[in-house]
Coordinates of C-alpha atoms in Angstrom, one line a residue:
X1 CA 35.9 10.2 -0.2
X2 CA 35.2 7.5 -3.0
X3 CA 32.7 5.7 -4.2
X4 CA 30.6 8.8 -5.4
X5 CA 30.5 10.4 -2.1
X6 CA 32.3 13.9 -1.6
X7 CA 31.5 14.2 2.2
X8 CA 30.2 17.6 1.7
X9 CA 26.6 18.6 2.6
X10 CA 25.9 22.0 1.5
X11 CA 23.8 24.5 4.3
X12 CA 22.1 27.3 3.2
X13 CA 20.3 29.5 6.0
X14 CA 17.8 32.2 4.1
X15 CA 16.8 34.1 7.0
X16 CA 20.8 35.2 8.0
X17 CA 22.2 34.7 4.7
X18 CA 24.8 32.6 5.2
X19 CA 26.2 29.4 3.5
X20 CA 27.9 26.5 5.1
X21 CA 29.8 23.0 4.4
X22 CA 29.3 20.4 6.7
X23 CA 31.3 16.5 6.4
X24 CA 29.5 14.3 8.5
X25 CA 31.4 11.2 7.7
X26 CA 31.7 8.1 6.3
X27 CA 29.6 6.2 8.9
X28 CA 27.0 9.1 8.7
X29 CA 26.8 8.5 5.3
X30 CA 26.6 5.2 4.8
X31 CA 24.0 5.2 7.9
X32 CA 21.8 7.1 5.9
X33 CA 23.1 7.1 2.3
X34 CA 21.4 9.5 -0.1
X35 CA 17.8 10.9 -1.2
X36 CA 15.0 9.8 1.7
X37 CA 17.4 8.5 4.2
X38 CA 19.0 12.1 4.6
X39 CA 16.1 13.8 3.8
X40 CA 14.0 11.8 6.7
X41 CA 17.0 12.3 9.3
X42 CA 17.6 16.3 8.7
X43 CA 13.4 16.6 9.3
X44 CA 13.3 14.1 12.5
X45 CA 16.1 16.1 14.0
X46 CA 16.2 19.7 13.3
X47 CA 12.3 20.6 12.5
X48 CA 10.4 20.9 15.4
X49 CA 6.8 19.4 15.9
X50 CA 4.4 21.4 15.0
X51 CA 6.3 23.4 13.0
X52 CA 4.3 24.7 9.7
X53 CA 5.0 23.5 6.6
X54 CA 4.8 27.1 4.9
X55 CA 6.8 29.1 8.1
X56 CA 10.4 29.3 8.4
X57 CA 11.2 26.2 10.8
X58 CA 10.2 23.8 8.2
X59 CA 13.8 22.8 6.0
X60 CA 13.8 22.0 2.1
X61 CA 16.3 19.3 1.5
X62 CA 18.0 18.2 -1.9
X63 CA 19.3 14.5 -1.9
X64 CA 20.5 13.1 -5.2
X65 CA 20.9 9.2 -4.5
X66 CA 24.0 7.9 -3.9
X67 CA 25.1 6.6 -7.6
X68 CA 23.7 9.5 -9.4
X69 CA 26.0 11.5 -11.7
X70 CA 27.6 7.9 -12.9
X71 CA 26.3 6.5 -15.9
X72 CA 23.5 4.0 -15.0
X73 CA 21.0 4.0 -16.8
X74 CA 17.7 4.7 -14.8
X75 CA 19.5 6.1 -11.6
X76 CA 19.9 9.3 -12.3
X77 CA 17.2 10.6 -9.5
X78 CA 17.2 13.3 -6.8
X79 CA 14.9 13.4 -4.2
X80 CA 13.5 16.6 -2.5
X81 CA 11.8 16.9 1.4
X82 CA 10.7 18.7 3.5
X83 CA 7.0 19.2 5.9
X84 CA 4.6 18.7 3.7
X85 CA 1.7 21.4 3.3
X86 CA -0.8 18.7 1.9
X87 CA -0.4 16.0 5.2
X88 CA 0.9 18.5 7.5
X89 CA 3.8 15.1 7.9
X90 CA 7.4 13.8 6.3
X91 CA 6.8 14.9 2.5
X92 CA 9.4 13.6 -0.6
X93 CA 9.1 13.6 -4.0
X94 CA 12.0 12.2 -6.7
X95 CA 12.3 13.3 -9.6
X96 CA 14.5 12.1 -12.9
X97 CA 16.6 14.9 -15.5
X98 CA 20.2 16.3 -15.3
X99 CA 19.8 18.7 -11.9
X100 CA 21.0 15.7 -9.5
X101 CA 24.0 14.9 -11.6
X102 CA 25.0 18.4 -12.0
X103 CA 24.7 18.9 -8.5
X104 CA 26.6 15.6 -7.8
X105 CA 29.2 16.4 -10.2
X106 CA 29.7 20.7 -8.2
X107 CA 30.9 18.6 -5.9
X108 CA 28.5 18.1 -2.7
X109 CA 26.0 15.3 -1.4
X110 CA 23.1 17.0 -0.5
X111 CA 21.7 20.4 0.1
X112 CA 19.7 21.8 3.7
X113 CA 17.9 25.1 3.2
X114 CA 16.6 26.7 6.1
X115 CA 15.0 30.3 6.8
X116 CA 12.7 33.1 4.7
X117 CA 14.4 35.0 2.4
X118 CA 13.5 38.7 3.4
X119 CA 13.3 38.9 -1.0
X120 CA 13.2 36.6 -3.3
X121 CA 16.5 35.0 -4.0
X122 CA 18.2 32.0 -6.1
X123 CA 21.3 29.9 -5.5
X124 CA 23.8 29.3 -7.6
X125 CA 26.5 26.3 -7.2
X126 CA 29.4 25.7 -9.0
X127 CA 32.2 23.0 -8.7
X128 CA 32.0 23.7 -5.1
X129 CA 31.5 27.2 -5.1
X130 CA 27.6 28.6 -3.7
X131 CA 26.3 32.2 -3.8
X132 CA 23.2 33.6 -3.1
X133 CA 21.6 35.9 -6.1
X134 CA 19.0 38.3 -6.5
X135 CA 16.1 37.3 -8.2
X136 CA 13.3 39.8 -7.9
X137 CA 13.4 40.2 -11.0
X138 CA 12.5 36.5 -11.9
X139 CA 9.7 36.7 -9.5
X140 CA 6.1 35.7 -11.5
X141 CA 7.9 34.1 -14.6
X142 CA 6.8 31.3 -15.8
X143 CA 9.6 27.9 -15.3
X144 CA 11.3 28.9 -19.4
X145 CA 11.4 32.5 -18.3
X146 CA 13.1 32.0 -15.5
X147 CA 15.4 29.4 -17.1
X148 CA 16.0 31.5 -19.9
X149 CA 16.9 34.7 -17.7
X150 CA 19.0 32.8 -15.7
X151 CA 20.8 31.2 -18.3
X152 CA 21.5 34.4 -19.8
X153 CA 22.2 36.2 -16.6
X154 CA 25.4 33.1 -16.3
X155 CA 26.6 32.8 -19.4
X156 CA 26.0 28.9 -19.3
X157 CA 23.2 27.4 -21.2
X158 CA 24.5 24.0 -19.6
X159 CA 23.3 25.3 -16.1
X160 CA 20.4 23.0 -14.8
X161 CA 17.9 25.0 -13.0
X162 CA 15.5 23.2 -9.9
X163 CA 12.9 26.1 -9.4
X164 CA 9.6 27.1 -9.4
X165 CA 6.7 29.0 -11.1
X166 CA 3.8 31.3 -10.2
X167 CA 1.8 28.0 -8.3
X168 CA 5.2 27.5 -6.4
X169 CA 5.0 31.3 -5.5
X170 CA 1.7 31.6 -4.8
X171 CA 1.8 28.8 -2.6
X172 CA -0.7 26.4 -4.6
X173 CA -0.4 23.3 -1.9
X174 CA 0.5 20.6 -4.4
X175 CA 3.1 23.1 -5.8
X176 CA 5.9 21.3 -7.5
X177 CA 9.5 21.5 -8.0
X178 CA 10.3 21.4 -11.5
X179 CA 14.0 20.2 -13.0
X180 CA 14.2 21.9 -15.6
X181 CA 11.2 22.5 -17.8
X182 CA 10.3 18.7 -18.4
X183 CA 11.0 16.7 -14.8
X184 CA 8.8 17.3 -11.8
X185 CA 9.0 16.3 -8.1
X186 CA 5.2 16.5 -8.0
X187 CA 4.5 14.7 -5.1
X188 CA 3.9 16.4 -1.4
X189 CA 3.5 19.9 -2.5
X190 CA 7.1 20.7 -2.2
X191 CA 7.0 23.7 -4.5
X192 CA 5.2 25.5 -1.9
X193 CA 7.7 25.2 0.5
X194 CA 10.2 26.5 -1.4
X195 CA 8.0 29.3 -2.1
X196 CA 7.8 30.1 1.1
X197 CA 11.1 31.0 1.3
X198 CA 11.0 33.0 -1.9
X199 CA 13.7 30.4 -2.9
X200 CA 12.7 30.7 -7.2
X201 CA 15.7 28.0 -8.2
X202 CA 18.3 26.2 -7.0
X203 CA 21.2 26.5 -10.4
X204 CA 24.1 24.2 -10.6
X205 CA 27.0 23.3 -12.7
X206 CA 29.3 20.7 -12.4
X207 CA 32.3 19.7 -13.9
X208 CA 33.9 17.2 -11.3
X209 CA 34.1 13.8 -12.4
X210 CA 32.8 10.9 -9.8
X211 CA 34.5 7.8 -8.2
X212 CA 33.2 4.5 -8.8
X213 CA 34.2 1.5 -6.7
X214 CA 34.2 -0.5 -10.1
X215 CA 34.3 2.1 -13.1
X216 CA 35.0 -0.4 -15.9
X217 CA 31.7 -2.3 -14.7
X218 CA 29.7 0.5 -14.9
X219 CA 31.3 1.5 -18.5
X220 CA 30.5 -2.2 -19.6
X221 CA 26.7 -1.9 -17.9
X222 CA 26.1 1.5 -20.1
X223 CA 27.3 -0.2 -23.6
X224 CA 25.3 -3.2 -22.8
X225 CA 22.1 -1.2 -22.0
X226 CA 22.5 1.4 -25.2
X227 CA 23.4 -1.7 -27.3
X228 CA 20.2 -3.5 -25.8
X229 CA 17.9 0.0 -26.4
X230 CA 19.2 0.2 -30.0
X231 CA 18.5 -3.5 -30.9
X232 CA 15.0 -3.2 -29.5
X233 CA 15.6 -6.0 -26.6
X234 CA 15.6 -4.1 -23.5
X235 CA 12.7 -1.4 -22.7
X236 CA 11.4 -1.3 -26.4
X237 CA 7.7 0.2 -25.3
X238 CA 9.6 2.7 -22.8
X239 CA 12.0 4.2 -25.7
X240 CA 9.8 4.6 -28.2
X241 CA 6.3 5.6 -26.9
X242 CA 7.2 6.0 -23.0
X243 CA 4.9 5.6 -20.2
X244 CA 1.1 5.7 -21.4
X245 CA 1.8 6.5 -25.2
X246 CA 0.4 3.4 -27.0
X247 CA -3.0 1.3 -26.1
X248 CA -4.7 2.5 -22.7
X249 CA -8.1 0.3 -23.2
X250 CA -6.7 -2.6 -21.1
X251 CA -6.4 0.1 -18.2
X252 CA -10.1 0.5 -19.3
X253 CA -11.2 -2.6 -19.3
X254 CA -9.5 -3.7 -16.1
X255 CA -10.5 -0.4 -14.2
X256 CA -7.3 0.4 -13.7
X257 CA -7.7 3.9 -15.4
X258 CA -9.8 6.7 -13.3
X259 CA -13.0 7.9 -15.2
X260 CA -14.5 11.1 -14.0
X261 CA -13.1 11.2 -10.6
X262 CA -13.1 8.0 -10.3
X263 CA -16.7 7.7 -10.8
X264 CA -17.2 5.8 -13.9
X265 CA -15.9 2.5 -15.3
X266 CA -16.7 3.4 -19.4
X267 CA -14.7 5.6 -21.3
X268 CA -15.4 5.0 -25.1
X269 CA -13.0 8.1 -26.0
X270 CA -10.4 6.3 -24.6
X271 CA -8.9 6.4 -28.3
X272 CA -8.6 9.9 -28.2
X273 CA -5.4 10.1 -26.0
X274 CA -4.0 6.8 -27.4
X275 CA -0.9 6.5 -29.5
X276 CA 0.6 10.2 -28.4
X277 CA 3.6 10.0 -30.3
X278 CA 2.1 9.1 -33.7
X279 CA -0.5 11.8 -32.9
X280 CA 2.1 15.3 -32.0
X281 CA 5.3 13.4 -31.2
X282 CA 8.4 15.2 -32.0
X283 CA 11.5 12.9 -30.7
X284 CA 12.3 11.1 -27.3
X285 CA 14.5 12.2 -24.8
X286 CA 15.7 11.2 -21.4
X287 CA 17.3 11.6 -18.2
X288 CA 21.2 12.0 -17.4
X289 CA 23.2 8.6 -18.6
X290 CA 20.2 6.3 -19.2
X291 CA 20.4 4.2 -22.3
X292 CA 16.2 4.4 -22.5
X293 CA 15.2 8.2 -23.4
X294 CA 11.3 7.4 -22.5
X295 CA 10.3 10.9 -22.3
X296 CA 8.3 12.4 -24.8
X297 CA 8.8 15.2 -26.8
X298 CA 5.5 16.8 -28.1
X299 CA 4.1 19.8 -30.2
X300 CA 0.3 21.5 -31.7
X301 CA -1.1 24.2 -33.2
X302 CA -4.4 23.4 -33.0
X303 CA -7.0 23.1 -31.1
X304 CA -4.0 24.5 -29.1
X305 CA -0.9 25.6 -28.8
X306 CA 1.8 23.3 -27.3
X307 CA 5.1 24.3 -26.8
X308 CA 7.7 21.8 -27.6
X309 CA 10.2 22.7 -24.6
X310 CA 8.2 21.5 -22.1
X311 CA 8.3 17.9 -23.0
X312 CA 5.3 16.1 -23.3
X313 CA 2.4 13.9 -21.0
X314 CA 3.7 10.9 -19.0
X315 CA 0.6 8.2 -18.0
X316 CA -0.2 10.0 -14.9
X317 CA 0.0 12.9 -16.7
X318 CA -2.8 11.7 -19.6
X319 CA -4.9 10.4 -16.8
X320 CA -5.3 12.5 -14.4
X321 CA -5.8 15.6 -16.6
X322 CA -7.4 13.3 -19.7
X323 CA -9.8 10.5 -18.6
X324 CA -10.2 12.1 -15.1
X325 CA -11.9 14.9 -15.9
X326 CA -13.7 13.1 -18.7
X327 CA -11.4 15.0 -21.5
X328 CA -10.5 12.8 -24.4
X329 CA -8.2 15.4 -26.1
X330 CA -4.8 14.4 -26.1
X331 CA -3.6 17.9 -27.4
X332 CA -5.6 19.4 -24.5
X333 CA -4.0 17.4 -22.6
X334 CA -0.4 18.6 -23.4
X335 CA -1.6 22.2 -23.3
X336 CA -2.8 21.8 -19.8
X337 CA 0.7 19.9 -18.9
X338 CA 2.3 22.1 -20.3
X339 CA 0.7 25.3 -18.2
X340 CA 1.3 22.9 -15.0
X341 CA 5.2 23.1 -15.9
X342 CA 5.5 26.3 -16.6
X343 CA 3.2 27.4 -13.3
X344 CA 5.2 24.6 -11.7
X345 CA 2.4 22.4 -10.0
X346 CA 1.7 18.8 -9.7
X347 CA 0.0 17.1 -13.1
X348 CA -2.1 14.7 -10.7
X349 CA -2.6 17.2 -8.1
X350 CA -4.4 19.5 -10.9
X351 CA -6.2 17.4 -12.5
X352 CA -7.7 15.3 -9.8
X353 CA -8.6 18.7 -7.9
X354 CA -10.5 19.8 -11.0
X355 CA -12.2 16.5 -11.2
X356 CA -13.4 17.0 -7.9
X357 CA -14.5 20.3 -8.8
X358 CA -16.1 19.0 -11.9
X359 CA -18.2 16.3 -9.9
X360 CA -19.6 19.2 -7.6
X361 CA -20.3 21.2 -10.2
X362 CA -22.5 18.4 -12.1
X363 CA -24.1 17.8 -8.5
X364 CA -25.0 21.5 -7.7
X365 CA -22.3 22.0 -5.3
X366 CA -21.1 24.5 -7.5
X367 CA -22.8 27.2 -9.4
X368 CA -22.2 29.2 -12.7
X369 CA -21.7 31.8 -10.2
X370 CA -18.9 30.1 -8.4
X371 CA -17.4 29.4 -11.2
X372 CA -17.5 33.0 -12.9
X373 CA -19.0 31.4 -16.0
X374 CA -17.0 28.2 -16.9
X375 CA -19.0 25.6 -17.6
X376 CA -16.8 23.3 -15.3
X377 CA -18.8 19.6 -16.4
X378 CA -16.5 16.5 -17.1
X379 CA -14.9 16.7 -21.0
X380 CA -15.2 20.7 -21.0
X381 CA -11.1 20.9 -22.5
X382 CA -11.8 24.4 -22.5
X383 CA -12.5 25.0 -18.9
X384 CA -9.7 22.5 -17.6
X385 CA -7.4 24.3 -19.0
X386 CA -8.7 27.3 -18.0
X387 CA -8.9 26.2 -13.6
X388 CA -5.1 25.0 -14.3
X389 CA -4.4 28.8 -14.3
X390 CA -6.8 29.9 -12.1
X391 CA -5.3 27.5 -9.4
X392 CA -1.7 28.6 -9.9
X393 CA -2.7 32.3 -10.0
X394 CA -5.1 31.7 -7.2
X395 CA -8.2 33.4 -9.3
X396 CA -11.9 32.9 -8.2
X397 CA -12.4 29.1 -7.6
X398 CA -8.7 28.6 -8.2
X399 CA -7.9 30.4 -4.7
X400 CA -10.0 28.0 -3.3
X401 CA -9.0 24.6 -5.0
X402 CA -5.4 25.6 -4.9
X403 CA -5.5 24.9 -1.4
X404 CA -5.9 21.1 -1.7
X405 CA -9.5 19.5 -1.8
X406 CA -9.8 18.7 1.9
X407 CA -9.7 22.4 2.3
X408 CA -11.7 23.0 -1.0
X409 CA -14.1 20.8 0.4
X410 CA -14.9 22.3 3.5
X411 CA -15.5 26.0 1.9
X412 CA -17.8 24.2 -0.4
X413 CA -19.5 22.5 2.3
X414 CA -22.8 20.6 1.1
X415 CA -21.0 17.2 1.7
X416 CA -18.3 18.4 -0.8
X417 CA -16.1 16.1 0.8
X418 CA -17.7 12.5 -0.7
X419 CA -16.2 13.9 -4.2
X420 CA -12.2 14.2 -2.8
X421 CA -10.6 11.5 -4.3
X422 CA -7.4 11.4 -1.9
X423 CA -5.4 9.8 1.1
X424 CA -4.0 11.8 4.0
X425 CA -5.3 14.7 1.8
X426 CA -2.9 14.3 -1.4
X427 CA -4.7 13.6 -4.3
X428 CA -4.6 9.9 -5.5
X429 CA -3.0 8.9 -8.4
X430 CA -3.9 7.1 -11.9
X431 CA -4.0 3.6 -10.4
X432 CA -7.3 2.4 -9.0
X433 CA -6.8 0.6 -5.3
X434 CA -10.2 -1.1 -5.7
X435 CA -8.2 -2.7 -8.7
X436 CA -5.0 -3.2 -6.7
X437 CA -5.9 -3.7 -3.3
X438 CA -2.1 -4.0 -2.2
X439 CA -1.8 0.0 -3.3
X440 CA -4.9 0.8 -1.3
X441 CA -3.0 -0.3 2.1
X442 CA 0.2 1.3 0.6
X443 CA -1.5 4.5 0.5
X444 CA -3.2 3.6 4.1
X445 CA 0.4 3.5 5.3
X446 CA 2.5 5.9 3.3
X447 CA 3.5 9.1 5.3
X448 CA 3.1 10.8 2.5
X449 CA -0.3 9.4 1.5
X450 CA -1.1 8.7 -1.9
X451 CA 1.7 7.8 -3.6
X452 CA 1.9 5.2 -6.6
X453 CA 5.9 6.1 -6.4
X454 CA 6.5 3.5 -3.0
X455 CA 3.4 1.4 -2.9
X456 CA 2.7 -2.1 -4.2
X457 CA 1.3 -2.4 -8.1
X458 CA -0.3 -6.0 -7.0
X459 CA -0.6 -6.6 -10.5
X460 CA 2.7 -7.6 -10.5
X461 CA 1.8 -10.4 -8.3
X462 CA -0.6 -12.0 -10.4
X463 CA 1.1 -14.6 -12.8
X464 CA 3.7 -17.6 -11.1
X465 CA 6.5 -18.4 -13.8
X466 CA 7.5 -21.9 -14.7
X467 CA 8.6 -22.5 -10.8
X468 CA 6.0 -21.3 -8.8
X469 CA 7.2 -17.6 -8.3
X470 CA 6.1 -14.9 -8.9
X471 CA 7.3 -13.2 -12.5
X472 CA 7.9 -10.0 -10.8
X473 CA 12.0 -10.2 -10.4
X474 CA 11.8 -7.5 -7.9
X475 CA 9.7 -8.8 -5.5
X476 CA 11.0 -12.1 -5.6
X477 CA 14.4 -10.0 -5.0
X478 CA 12.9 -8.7 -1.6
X479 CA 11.0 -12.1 -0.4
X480 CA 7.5 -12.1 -2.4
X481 CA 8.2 -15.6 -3.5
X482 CA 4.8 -16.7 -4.4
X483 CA 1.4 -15.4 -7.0
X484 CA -1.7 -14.7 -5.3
X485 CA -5.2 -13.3 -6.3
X486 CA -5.5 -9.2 -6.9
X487 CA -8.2 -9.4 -4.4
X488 CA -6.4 -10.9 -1.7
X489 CA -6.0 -9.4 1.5
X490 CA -4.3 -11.2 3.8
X491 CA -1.0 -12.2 5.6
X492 CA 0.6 -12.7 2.7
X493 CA -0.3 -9.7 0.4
X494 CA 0.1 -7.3 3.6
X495 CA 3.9 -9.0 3.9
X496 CA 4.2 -8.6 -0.1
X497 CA 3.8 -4.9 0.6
X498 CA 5.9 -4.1 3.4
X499 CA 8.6 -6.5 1.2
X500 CA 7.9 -4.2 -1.9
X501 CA 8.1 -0.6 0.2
X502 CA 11.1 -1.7 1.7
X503 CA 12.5 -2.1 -1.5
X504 CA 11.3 1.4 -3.2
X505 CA 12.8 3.0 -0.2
X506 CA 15.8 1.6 -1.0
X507 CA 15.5 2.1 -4.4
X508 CA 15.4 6.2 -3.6
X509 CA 18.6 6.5 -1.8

């Protein structure tokens, strides 16, 4: 089949051990295309209602979007799904690296696991070949361990690994999947699903080369875009500091930016996670084919020790670990994301959880005794970074927050629950809705809750350009035509958002 499509949809049932290769078709595919589309049709029709998120009926599915693997700079995404243990409905999170390519490129469209491993087990595909390995052995290593073993174990240092840590063993609910040791798809806590089938990685290595409808446009598209990158005219800010790596104040100043669990609206330290890359920065990197390399490469000694290989803090990243737990330490920062990819759970998850924390500890919710001696008050580095692996190895108050702060809340009790900072129970993101009123009813409406990912940034909507449109090609593209006020909430805004999910869907095929 052309056009980047093999017609081959790998099944992998855990429980009986078996592998099989399913071709649904060209209309199938086309119906539903790549990454939420299939993802949203395997759970609608093969996991029953009620079905737990954690038990073996719930399916973890692995859609790469239809044009990965080619050379398009900015598409080289996969998407994972399955029930999520955080809303208990449809959970998906993308995620950006070189797993969806090589998986593209061993020749199949997607991959269905179903069923509990009786021991804990990886998969390894190659150019249309699949076996399942043993991999007790790999069981309570860190994300580079296992990578590293794995690697070894193959023979192939090209193999790209989509696994999990200690959090995704341990079942931390906003357990992540991590591609390789930089990428996450932190969203939905779909590392603990794949826990729960003691799935530890899914390794894959392609060779095959994919079919284009128009291969000598997408060879023109990638010169054009790494020419553009070089000369500075195309994503300038992305390439050389990436997301959040310069100037946060005006996120400050707006009240964008969460203080303190959303608490606060002043952060003088702001400066203190500023300007990343001039700070630790060792070089940019970036996802399969994509001209832009936006991802941050960092390393410290001191005050601690950051390991190079596991890339470096996005925005949501700085924020949610940094300014929302009142920490203005950038290095501290990195050393807690850092832990978070090697124990392979979410950034925001983890740091808005500890917020929370940190807020009943300040109000007396939380004791000294609770917290076996960490003084858990907002800007403690030191004790951040401590919870992070107390939540993924389920330790003292970690067992407790590691089960999501609706959860944490009610074991807390004492009104706990005025300090979780979430919708539909996953923790919200780095971009304030009382800002961005547009995001507030994306999140109101998501399945999946709070998601920054598929919701409006009505920011965008601000500023007309010389016509009377709005500036914001993309929305224009989808039928938001015209500027209106951030605090606007009526026909038109609501319509802007539907117009703008629509489009993200879309976006994540």
């Amino acid at each position: 089949m052309d056009c980047s499509y093999h017609n081959k949809i790998l099944r992998v049932n855990l429980t009986r051990g078996t592998i099989a290769v399913e071709e649904p078709g060209a209309v199938q595919l086309r119906r539903y295309m790549g990454g939420w589309n299939i993802i949203a049709d395997v759970l609608l029709r093969e996991v029953p209602a009620g079905a737990d998120p954690l038990g073996p009926h719930n399916k973890l599915i692995f859609a790469p979007g239809v044009v990965t693997g080619l050379a398009i700079s900015g598409a080289s995404r996969n998407a994972i799904g399955g029930k999520s243990p955080i809303t208990g409905g449809f959970g998906a999170s993308e995620v950006g690296g070189s797993w969806g390519a090589q998986f593209k490129r061993a020749g199949f469209d997607a991959l269905i696991v179903e069923g509990v491993a009786t021991n804990p087990v990886y998969l390894w595909i190659k150019d249309g070949e699949v076996e399942i390995r043993d991999a007790a052995h790999l069981w309570g290593k860190t994300t580079k361990e296992t990578q590293t073993l794995i690697r070894q174990e193959l023979g192939d240092d090209r193999a790209e690994l989509a696994m999990i840590g200690p959090g995704g063993e341990n079942l931390v609910q906003y357990a992540c999947v991590m591609s390789g040791l930089k990428d996450a798809a932190g969203r939905s806590g779909l590392g603990a699903v794949m826990g729960s089938k003691r799935l530890k990685a899914v390794v894959t290595r392609g060779t095959q080369g994919l079919k284009a409808a128009d291969p000598e446009t997408i060879q023109a598209m990638a010169r054009r875009a790494a020419k553009e990158v070089n000369d500075g005219t195309r994503a300038a800010w992305a390439h050389t500091a990436g997301t959040g790596g310069t100037s946060l104040e005006g996120g400050i100043l707006s009240g964008n930016m969460p203080i303190r669990n959303f608490r606060d609206g002043e952060f003088p330290e702001i400066g203190g996670l500023e300007y990343v890359m001039d700070k630790i920065g060792v070089k940019m990197e970036g996802c399969w084919g994509c001209a832009v390399r936006c991802k941050k490469v960092v390393q410290a000694e001191s005050p601690y020790p950051v390991d190079p290989d596991y890339g470096g803090p996005e925005y949501e990243t700085i924020g949610s670990l940094g300014s929302t737990c009142g920490v203005s330490d950038i290095v501290a920062v990195s050393r807690a994301s850092e832990l978070c990819n090697g124990y392979s759970i979410d950034t925001i998850g983890t740091g808005v959880t500890i917020a929370f924390a940190m807020e009943c500890f300040e109000n007396g919710l939380l004791t000294l005794e609770d917290t076996e001696g960490i003084d858990l008050r907002f800007g403690n580095s030191d004790a951040m970074i401590e919870m992070v692996g107390k939540i993924a190895r389920r330790e003292g108050l970690g067992d407790i927050l590691a089960d999501g702060m609706l959860p944490a809340a009610a074991r807390i009790g004492q009104g706990a629950e005025r300090y979780a900072v979430h919708a539909k129970g996953q923790a919200q993101p780095m971009h304030e809705p009382r800002l961005k009123r547009g995001l507030a009813i994306g999140y109101a409406m998501s399945p999946t809750g709070a998601d920054h990912c598929h919701s409006l940034h009505d920011t965008a909507l601000v500023y007309p350009n010389e016509e009377g449109f709005v500036q914001s090609a993309d929305l224009r593209g989808m039928g938001a035509l015209e500027a209106m006020d951030l605090d606007d909430l009526g026909p038109d805004k609501v319509r802007a958002v539907i117009y703008d999910t629509m489009g993200k869907v879309l976006q994540n095929c």
